[in-house]
Short mmCIF file of C-alpha atoms in Angstrom, two decimals:
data_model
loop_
_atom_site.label_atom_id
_atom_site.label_comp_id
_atom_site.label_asym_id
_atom_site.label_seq_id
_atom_site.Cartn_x
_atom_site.Cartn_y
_atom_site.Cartn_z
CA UNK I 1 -6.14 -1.04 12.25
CA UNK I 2 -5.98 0.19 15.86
CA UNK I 3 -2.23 1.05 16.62
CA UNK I 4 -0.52 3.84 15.20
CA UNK I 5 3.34 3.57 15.04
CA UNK I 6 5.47 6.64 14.87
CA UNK I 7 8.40 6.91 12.45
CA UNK I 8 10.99 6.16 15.06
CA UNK I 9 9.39 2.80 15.83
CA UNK I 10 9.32 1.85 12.09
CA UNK I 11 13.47 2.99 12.19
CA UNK I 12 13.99 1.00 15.39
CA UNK I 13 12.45 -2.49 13.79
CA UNK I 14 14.68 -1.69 10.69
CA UNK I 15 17.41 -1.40 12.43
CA UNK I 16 16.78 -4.67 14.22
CA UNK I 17 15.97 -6.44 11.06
CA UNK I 18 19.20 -5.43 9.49
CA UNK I 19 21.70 -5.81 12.69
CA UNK I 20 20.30 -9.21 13.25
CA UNK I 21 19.28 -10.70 9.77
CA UNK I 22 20.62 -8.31 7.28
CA UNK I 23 17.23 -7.46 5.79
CA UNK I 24 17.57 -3.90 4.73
CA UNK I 25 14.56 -2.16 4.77
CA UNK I 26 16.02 1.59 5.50
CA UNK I 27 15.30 2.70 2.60
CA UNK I 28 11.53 1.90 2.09
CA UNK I 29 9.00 4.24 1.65
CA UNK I 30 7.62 5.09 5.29
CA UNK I 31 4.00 5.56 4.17
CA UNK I 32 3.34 1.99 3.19
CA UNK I 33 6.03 0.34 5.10
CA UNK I 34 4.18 1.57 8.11
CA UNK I 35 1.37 0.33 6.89
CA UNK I 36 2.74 -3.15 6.62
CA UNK I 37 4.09 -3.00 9.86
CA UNK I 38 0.51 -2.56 11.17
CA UNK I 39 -0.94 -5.03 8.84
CA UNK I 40 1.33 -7.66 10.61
CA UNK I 41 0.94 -6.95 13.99
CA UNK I 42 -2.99 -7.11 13.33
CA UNK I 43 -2.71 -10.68 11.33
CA UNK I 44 -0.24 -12.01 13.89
CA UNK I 45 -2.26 -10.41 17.00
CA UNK I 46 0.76 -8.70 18.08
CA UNK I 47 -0.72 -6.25 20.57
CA UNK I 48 2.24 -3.49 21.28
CA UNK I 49 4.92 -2.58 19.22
CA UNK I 50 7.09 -3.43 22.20
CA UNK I 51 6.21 -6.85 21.82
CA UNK I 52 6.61 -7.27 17.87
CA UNK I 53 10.17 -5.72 18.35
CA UNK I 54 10.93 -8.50 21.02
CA UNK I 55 9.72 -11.43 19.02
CA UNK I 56 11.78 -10.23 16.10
CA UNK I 57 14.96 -10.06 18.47
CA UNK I 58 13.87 -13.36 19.99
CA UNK I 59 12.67 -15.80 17.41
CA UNK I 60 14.41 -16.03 14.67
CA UNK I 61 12.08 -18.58 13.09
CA UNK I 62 9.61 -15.96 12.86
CA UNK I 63 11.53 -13.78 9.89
CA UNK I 64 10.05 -15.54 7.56
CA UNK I 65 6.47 -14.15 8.18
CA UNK I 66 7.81 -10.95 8.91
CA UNK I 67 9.60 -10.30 5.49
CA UNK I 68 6.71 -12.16 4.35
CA UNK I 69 4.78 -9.26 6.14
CA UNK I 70 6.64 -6.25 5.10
CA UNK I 71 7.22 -7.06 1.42
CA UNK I 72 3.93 -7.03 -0.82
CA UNK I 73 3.00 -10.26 -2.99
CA UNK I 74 0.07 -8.77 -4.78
CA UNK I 75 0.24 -9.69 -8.49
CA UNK I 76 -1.70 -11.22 -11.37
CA UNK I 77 -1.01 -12.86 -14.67
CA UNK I 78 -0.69 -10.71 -17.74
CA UNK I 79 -1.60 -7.35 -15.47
CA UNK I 80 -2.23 -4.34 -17.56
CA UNK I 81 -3.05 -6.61 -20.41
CA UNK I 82 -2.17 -3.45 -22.85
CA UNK I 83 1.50 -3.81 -21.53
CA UNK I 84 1.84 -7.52 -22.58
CA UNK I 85 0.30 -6.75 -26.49
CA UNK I 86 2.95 -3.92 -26.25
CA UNK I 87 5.99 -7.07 -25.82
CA UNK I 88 3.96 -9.54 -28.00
CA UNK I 89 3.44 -7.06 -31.38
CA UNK I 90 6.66 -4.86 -30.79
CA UNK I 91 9.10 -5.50 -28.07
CA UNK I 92 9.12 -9.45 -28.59
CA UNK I 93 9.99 -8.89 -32.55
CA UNK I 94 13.40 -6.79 -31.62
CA UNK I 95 13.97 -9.65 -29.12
CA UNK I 96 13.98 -12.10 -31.46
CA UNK I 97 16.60 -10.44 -34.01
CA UNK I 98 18.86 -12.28 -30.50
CA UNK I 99 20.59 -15.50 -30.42
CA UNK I 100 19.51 -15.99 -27.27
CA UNK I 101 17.14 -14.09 -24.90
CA UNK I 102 18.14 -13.39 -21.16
CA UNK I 103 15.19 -11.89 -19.49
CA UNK I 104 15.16 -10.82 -15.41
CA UNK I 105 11.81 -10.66 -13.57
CA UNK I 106 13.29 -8.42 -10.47
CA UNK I 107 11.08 -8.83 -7.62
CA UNK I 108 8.64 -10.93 -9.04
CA UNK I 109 6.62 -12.10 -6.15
CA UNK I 110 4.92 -15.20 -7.06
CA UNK I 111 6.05 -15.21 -10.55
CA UNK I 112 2.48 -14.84 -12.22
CA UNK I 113 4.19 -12.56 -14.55
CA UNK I 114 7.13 -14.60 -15.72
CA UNK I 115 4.55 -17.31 -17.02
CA UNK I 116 2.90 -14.69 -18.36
CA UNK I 117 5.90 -13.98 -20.03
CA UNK I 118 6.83 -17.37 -21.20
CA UNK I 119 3.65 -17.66 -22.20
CA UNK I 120 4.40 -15.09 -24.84
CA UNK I 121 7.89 -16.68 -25.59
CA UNK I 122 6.27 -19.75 -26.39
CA UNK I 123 3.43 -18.16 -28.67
CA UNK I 124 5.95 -16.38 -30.69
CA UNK I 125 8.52 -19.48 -30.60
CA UNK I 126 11.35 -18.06 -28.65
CA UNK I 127 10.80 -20.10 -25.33
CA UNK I 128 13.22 -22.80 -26.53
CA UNK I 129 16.35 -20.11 -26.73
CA UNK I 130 14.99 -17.77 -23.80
CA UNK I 131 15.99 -17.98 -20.22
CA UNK I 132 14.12 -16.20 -17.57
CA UNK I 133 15.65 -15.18 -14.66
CA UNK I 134 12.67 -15.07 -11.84
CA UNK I 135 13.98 -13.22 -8.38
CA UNK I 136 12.61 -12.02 -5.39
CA UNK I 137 14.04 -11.49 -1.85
CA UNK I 138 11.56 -13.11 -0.02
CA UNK I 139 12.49 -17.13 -0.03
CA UNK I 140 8.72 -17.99 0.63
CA UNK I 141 7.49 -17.04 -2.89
CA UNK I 142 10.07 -18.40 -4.86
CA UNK I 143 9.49 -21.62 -3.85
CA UNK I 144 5.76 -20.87 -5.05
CA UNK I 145 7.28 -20.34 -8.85
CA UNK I 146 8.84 -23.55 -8.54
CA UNK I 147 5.94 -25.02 -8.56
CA UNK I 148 3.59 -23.41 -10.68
CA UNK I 149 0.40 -23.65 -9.16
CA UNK I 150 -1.93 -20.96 -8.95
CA UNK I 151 -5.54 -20.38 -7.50
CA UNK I 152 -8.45 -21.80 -9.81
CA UNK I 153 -10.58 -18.86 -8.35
CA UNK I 154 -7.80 -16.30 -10.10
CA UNK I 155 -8.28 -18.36 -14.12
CA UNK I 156 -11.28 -16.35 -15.31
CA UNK I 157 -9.54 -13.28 -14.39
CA UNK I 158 -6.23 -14.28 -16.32
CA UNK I 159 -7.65 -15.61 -18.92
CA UNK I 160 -9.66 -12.53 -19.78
CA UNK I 161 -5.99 -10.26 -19.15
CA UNK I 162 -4.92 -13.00 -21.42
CA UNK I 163 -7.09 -12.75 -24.37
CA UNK I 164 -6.71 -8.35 -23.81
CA UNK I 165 -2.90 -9.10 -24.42
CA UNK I 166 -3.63 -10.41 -28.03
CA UNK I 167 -3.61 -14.26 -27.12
CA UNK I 168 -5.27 -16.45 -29.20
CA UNK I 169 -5.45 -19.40 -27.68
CA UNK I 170 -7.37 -21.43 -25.43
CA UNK I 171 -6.05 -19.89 -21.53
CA UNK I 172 -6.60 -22.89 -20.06
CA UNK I 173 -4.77 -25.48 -22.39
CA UNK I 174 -1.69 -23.97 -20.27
CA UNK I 175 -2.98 -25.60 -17.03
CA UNK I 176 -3.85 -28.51 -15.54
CA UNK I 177 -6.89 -28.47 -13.75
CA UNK I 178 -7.07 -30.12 -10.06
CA UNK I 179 -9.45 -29.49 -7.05
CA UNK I 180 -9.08 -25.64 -6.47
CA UNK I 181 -5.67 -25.44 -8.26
CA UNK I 182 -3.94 -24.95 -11.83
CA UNK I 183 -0.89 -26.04 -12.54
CA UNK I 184 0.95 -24.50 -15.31
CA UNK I 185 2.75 -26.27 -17.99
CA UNK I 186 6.37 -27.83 -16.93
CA UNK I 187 7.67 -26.79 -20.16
CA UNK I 188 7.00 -23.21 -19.14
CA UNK I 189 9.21 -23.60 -16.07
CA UNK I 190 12.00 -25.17 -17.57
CA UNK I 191 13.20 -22.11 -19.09
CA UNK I 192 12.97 -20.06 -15.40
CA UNK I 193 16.31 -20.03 -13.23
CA UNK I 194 14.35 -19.22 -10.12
CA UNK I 195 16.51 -17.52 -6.96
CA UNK I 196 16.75 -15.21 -4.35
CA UNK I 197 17.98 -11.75 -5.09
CA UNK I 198 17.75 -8.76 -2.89
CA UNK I 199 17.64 -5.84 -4.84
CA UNK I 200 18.95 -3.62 -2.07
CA UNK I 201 22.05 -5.54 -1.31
CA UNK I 202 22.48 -7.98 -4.04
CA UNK I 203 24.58 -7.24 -7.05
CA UNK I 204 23.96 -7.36 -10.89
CA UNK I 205 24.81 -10.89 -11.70
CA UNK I 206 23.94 -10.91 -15.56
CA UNK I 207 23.09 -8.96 -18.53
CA UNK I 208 19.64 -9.05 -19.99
CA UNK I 209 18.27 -7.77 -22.93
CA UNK I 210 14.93 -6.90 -20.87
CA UNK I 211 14.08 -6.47 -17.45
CA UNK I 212 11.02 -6.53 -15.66
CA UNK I 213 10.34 -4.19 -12.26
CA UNK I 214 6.58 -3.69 -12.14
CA UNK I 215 5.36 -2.33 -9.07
CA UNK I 216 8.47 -2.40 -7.04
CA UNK I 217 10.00 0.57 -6.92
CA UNK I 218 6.66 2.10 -5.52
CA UNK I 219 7.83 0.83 -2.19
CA UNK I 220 11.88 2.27 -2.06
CA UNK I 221 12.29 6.09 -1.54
CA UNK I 222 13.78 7.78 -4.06
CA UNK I 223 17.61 7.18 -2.64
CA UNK I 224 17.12 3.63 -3.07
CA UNK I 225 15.35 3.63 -6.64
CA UNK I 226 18.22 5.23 -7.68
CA UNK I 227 19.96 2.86 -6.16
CA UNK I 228 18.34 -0.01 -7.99
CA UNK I 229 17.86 1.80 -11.26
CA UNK I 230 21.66 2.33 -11.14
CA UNK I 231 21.42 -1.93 -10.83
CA UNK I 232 19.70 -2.06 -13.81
CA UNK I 233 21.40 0.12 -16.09
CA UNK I 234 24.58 -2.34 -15.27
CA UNK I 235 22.67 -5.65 -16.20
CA UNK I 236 20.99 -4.09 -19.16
CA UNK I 237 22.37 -5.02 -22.68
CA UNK I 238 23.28 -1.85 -25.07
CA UNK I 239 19.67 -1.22 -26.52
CA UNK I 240 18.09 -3.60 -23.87
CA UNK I 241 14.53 -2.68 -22.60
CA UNK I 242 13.44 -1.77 -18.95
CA UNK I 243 9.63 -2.29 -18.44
CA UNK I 244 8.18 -0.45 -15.02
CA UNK I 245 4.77 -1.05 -13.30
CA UNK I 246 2.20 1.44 -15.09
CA UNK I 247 2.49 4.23 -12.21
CA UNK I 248 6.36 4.38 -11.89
CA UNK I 249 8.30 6.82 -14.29
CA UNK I 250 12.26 6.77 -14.91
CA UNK I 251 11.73 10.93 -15.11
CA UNK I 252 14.17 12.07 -12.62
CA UNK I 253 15.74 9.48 -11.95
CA UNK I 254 19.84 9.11 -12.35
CA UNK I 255 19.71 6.69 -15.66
CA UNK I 256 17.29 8.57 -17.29
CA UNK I 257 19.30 10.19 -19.37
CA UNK I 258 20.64 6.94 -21.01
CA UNK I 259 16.85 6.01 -21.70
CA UNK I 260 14.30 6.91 -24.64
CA UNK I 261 11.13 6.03 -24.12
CA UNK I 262 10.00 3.05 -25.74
CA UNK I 263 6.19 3.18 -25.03
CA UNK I 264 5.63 5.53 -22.75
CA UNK I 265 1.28 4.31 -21.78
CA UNK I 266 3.28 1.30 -20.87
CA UNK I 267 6.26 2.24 -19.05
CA UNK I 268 8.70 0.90 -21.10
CA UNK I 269 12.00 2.34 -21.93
CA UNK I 270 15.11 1.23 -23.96
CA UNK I 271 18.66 1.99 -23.40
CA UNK I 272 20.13 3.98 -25.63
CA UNK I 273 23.98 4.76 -24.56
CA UNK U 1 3.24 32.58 -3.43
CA UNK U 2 4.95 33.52 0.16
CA UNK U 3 6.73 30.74 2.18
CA UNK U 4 4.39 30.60 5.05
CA UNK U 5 1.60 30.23 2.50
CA UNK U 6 3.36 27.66 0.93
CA UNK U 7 3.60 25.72 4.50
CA UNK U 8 0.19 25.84 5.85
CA UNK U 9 -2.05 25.07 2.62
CA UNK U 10 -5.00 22.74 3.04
CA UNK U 11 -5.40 19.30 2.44
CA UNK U 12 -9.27 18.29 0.94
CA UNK U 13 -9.60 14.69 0.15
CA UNK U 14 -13.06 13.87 -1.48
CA UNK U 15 -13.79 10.12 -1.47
CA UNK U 16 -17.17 8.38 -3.48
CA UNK U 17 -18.25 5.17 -4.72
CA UNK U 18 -21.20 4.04 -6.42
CA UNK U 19 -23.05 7.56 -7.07
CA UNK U 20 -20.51 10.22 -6.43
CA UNK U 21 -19.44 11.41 -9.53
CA UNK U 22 -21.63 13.46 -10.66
CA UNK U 23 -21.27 15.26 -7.08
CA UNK U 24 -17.45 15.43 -8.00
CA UNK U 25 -17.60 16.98 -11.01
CA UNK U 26 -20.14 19.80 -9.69
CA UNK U 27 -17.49 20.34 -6.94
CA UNK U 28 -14.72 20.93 -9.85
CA UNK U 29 -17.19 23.13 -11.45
CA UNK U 30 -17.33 25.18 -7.97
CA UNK U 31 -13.48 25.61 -8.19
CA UNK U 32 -11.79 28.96 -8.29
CA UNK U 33 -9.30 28.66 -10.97
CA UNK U 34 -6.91 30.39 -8.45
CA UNK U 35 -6.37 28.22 -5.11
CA UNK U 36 -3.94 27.13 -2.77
CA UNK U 37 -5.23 24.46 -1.52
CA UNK U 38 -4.57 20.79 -2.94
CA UNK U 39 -7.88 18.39 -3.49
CA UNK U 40 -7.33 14.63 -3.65
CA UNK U 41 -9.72 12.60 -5.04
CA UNK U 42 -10.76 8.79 -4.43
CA UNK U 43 -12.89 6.89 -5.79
CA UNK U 44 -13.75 3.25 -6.63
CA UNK U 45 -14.07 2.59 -10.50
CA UNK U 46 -13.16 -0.04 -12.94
CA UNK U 47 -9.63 0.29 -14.23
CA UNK U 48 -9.59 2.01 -16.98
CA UNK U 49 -5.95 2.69 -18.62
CA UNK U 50 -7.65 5.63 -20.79
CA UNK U 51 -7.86 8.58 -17.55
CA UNK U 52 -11.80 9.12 -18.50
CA UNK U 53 -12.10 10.73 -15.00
CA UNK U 54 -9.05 12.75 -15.34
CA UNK U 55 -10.72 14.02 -18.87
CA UNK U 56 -14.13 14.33 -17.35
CA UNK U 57 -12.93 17.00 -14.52
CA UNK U 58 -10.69 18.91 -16.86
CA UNK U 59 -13.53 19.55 -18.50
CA UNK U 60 -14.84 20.94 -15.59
CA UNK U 61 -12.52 23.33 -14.24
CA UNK U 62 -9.32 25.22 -14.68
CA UNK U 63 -7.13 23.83 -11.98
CA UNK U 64 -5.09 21.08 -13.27
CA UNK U 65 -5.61 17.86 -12.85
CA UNK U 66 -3.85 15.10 -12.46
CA UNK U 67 -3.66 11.36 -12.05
CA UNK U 68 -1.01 10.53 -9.17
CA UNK U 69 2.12 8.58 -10.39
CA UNK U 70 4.77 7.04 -7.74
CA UNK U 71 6.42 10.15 -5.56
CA UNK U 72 4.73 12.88 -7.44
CA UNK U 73 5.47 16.33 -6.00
CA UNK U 74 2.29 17.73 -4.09
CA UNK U 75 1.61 21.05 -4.93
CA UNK U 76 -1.03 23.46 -3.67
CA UNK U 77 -3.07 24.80 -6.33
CA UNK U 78 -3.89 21.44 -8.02
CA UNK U 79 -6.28 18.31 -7.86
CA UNK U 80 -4.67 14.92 -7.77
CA UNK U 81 -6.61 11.67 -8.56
CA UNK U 82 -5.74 7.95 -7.02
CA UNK U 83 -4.98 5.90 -9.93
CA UNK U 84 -7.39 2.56 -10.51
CA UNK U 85 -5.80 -0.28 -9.01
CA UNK U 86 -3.65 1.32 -6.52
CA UNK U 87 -3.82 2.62 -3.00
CA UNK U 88 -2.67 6.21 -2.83
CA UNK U 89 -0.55 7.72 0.36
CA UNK U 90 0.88 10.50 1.52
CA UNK U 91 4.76 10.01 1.88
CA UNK U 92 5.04 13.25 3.76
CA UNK U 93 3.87 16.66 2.80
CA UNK U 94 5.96 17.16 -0.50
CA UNK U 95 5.04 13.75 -2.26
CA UNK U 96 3.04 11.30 -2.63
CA UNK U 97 3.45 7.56 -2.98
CA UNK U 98 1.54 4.22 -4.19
CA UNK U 99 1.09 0.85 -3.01
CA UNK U 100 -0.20 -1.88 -4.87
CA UNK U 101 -1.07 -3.96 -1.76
CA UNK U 102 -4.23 -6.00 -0.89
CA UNK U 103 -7.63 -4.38 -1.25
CA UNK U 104 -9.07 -2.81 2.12
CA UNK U 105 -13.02 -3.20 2.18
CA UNK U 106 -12.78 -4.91 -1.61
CA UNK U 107 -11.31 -1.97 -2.64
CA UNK U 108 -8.32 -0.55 -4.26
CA UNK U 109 -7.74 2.81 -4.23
CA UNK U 110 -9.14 2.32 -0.99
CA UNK U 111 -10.45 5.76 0.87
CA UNK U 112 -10.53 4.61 4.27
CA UNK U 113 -6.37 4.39 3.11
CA UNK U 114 -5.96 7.94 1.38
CA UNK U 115 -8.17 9.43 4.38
CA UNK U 116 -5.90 8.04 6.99
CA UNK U 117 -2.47 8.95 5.59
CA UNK U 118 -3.95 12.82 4.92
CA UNK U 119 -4.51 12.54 8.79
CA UNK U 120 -1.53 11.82 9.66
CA UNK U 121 0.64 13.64 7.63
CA UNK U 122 -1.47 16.90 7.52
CA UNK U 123 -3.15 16.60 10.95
CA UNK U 124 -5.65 20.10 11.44
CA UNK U 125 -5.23 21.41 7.74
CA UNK U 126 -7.03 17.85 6.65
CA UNK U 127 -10.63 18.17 5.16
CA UNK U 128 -12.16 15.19 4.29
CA UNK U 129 -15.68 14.88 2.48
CA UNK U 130 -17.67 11.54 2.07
CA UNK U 131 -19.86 10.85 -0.53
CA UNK U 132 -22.28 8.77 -1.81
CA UNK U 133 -21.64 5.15 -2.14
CA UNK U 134 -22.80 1.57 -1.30
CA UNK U 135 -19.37 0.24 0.83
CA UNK U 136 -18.14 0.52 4.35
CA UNK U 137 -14.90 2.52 2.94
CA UNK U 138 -14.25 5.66 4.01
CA UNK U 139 -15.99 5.73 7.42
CA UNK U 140 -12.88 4.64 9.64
CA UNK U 141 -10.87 6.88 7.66
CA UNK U 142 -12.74 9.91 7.65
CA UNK U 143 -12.98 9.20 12.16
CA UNK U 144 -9.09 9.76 11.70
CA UNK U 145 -9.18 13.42 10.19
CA UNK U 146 -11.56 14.36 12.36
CA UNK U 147 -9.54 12.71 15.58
CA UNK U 148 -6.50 14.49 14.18
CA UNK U 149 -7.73 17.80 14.17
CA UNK U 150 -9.20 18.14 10.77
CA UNK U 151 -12.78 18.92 9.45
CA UNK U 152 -15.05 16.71 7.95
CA UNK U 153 -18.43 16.29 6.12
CA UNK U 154 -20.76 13.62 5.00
CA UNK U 155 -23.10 13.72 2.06
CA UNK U 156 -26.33 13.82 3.47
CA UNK U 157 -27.58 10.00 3.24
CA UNK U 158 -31.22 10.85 2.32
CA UNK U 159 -29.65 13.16 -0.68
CA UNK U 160 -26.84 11.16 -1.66
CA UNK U 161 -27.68 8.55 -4.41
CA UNK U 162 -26.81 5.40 -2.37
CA UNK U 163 -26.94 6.54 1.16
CA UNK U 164 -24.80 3.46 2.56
CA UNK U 165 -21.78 4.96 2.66
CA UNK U 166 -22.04 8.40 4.20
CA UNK U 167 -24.42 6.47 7.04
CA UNK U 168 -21.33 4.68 7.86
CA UNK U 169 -19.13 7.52 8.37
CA UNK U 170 -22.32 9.18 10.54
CA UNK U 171 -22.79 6.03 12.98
CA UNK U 172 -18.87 6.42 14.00
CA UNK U 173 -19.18 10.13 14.83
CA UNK U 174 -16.86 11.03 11.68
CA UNK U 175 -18.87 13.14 10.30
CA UNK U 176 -18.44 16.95 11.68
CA UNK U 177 -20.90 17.90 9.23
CA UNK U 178 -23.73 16.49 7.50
CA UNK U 179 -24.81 18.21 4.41
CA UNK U 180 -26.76 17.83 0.99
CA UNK U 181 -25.57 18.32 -2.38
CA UNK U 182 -25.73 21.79 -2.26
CA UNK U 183 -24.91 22.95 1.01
CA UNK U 184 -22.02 20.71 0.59
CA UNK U 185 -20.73 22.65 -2.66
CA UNK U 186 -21.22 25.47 -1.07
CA UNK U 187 -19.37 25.12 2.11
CA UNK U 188 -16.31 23.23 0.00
CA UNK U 189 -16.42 26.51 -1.53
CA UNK U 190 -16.14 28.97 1.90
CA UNK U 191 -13.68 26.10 3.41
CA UNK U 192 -11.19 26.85 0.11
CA UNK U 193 -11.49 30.44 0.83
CA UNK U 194 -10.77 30.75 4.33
#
C-alpha cells in the first residue's frame, strides 16, 4: 500500500461518516482502522485522501462499500474448533436445563458462525426451542445470512473445523451442493432473526442466555469495549455465558468483576451477579 | 528504571518463515536476561492453540515471553509473539492490538504488517531483522523501518535455509545489513546493548 494517512485524516473521515450518515467509527482502534482506510482507497483506486473524503461527502450511494471497507468480514465456520466442543460437551448441557434458548451472534459478519451454532443446536436437539439472534452493522452481510450460501472452495476447511468440534456427522449432509456454492439447510435458518444492530449506537434489545462477540472487540479501543461490554452485561441473563474471540480477554475491563471464567483456553465467561 | 529510559527503549521485530526458527531460538539463547528493549516476533506457522513456540523460547531464555492478546501493555524488557491467525499492530507505543483481517502475501500474522506498524509508531528506535523463508512477506515492510529511520538486517540468503525471503528484502534496498547466522546473533547482541 503506497499512501500513508496520518491520524488526523483518519479523524476527519470519521467525522464525516458520522455528521453525514451516523456511522460511528470514533472509537475504533487507529492501527487497523487506518489500515482499512488504505485497503479501500487501494481496491477502489482512490488516489489521494482528498479525493476519498470528497466522494464520501458526495455520493452517498457509495457508503455501502465504504462501511463495507472499514468493517472486517473475515470469518469461518466452527473457527477455533476447540471453542465449539467447549459449547457442544459443556456449555450446550447448562443451556438446555432452559425452556427456551435466546442466543445473540453480535457482529457476526456473514453468519458462518451462527450455522455453526445451529448446527450444534440441532445435533443436541435444542434447535426447535432456540432462537438465534444474528446482527451486524453492516446491511451488506446480513443479507448474505439470509441466504445461506457459502463458497464450495471454503467446505473442506469447515468440515475438518467441524469434525475438531466433536461432530459426528457427515459435514456435507447440511448443504446442498450447486456449481461453486453450498447452500445450508433452510431448517437451520428458520430459527435465525437476522438484523442490523450497531453495537456502538444501538441498544440492548433482549436478554440472552449466551452471547457471541468473537473477534470484534479487537477493532474498538478500550473506551468503546467498555462501552459494548457494558451492552452485554445488560442483555445477559443471570448466569448467562459471554464467549469472546480466542485473543480478547474481559481482564480489565468494567464487567469483569461480575464474570468467572467459564473456560478460560476458550474465552468464555459466565455471569455470576 | 528512569523515565527517559522508559521513553526511548528499542523496538526489534524479528520476522521468519519456512526455516527461521531455529535462528530464533539461538537469538533467545543470545538474550541478556536483563534488557530494555522489547523484541517482537513474527512468524508464519500452522495454528496451533497449544503456544509450542511460546514454550520452545522460554526454554531458551530468561526474559519472558509472551503471546500477544488484544491491547496488551508493551513493556520493555520482554519478547512478545504474534498469535497464529492474526495480524499483530502496534496501537501506539503502550499497546498493542490485533486484527483478524484478510491475509497479506497468504499470510496471517503477516510481517510485512507487524514491520510496518513498528515503523510508524517507533520511527528511528525500530530494528527489524529478516529471516529465512520461502514468501515475498516481509520485504516491503522491512523498506519502511529502514525509510523511517530505523535499522535493519537480512539473513544472509546463501546462509539462510530458504534464501527467498531475505533476497526479497535485499532487491528493494531494505536491507541495511546483510549478515549470516552468526554475525547476525552477534550484532542483535551489540544493537541490545547500545
Amino acid at each position: 500500500m503506497g499512501v500513508m494517512l496520518h491520524d488526523e485524516e483518519i479523524e476527519h473521515l470519521t467525522t464525516v461518516l458520522y455528521d453525514l450518515y451516523g456511522y460511528d467509527f470514533n472509537h475504533y482502534a487507529r492501527a487497523s482502522l487506518k489500515r482499512r482506510v488504505m485497503r479501500l482507497m487501494t481496491i477502489d483506486r482512490v488516489p489521494s485522501f482528498a479525493e476519498l473524503l470528497h466522494k464520501v461527502k458526495t455520493e452517498p450511494s457509495y457508503l455501502p462499500q465504504v462501511v463495507q471497507g472499514l468493517t472486517v468480514n473475515v470469518t469461518e465456520m466452527f473457527r477455533d474448533p476447540a471453542v465449539f466442543k467447549t459449547i457442544r460437551e459443556t456449555v450446550l448441557p447448562v443451556l438446555a436445563t432452559h425452556p427456551f434458548i435466546r442466543i445473540w451472534h453480535a457482529g457476526c459478519s456473514t453468519g458462518e458462525e451462527v450455522y455453526s451454532m445451529a448446527i450444534l443446536l440441532e445435533e443436541a436437539n435444542l434447535l426447535h426451542r432456540s432462537l438465534l439472534y444474528a446482527t451486524d452493522l453492516n446491511p451488506v452481510v446480513i443479507e448474505q445470512i439470509k441466504n445461506g450460501i457459502f463458497p464450495m472452495s471454503q467446505m473442506k476447511n469447515y468440515s475438518e473445523n467441524y469434525i475438531l468440534s466433536g461432530g459426528k456427522k457427515d459435514f456435507s449432509s447440511y448443504y446442498t451442493a450447486k456449481y461453486n456454492w453450498a447452500k445450508f439447510d433452510e431448517r437451520l435458518k428458520s430459527r435465525m432473526i437476522v438484523s442490523t444492530h450497531n453495537l456502538v449506537s444501538d441498544r440492548s434489545f433482549n436478554e440472552f442466555q449466551i452471547i457471541f462477540c468473537r473477534n470484534v472487540l479487537i477493532y474498538f479501543d478500550k473506551e468503546l469495549q467498555d462501552r459494548v461490554l457494558t451492552l452485554f452485561d445488560e442483555s445477559l441473563d443471570q448466569l448467562g455465558f459471554l464467549v469472546l474471540g480466542t485473543k480478547e480477554n474481559l481482564r480489565f475491563t468494567s464487567i469483569a468483576g461480575n464474570y468467572s471464567p467459564f473456560s478460560i483456553k476458550d474465552k468464555i465467561w459466565r455471569k455470576t451477579s | 528504571m528512569a523515565e527517559n529510559q522508559l521513553n526511548t527503549f528499542q523496538v526489534v521485530v524479528i520476522g521468519g518463515s519456512a526455516g527461521s526458527l531455529e535462528t530464533v531460538l539461538a537469538m533467545a539463547q543470545a538474550l541478556p536476561a536483563q534488557m530494555q528493549a522489547v523484541i517482537i516476533i513474527v512468524l508464519h506457522r500452522k495454528n496451533d492453540p497449544e503456544s509450542i513456540l511460546e514454550n520452545l523460547l522460554s526454554y531458551k531464555t530468561q526474559v519472558p515471553v509472551r503471546e500477544v492478546e488484544d491491547k496488551d501493555e508493551i513493556q520493555p524488557g520482554n519478547i512478545y509473539i504474534a498469535p497464529p491467525d492474526y495480524h499483530l499492530l502496534i496501537e501506539d507505543e503502550r499497546t498493542f492490538s490485533l486484527d483478524s483481517s484478510e491475509k497479506v502475501h497468504f499470510s496471517k500474522p503477516s510481517i510485512d504488517v507487524t514491520f510496518e506498524s513498528v515503523a510508524n509508531v517507533f520511527r528511528q528506535r525500530s530494528i527489524g531483522i529478516l529471516l529465512s523463508g520461502a514468501n515475498a512477506d516481509g520485504a516491503a515492510g522491512l523498506l519502511k523501518i529502514r525509510k523511517a529511520g530505523g535499522t535493519t538486517i537480512a539473513q544472509d540468503p546463501v546462509s539462510a535455509e530458504v534464501g527467498y525471503m531475505p533476497q526479497q528484502a535485499i532487491d528493494l534496498g531494505a536491507a541495511g545489513m546483510v549478515l549470516d547466522e552468526i554475525a547476525l546473533i552477534s550484532s542483535f547482541k551489540e544493537l541490545l546493548n547500545a
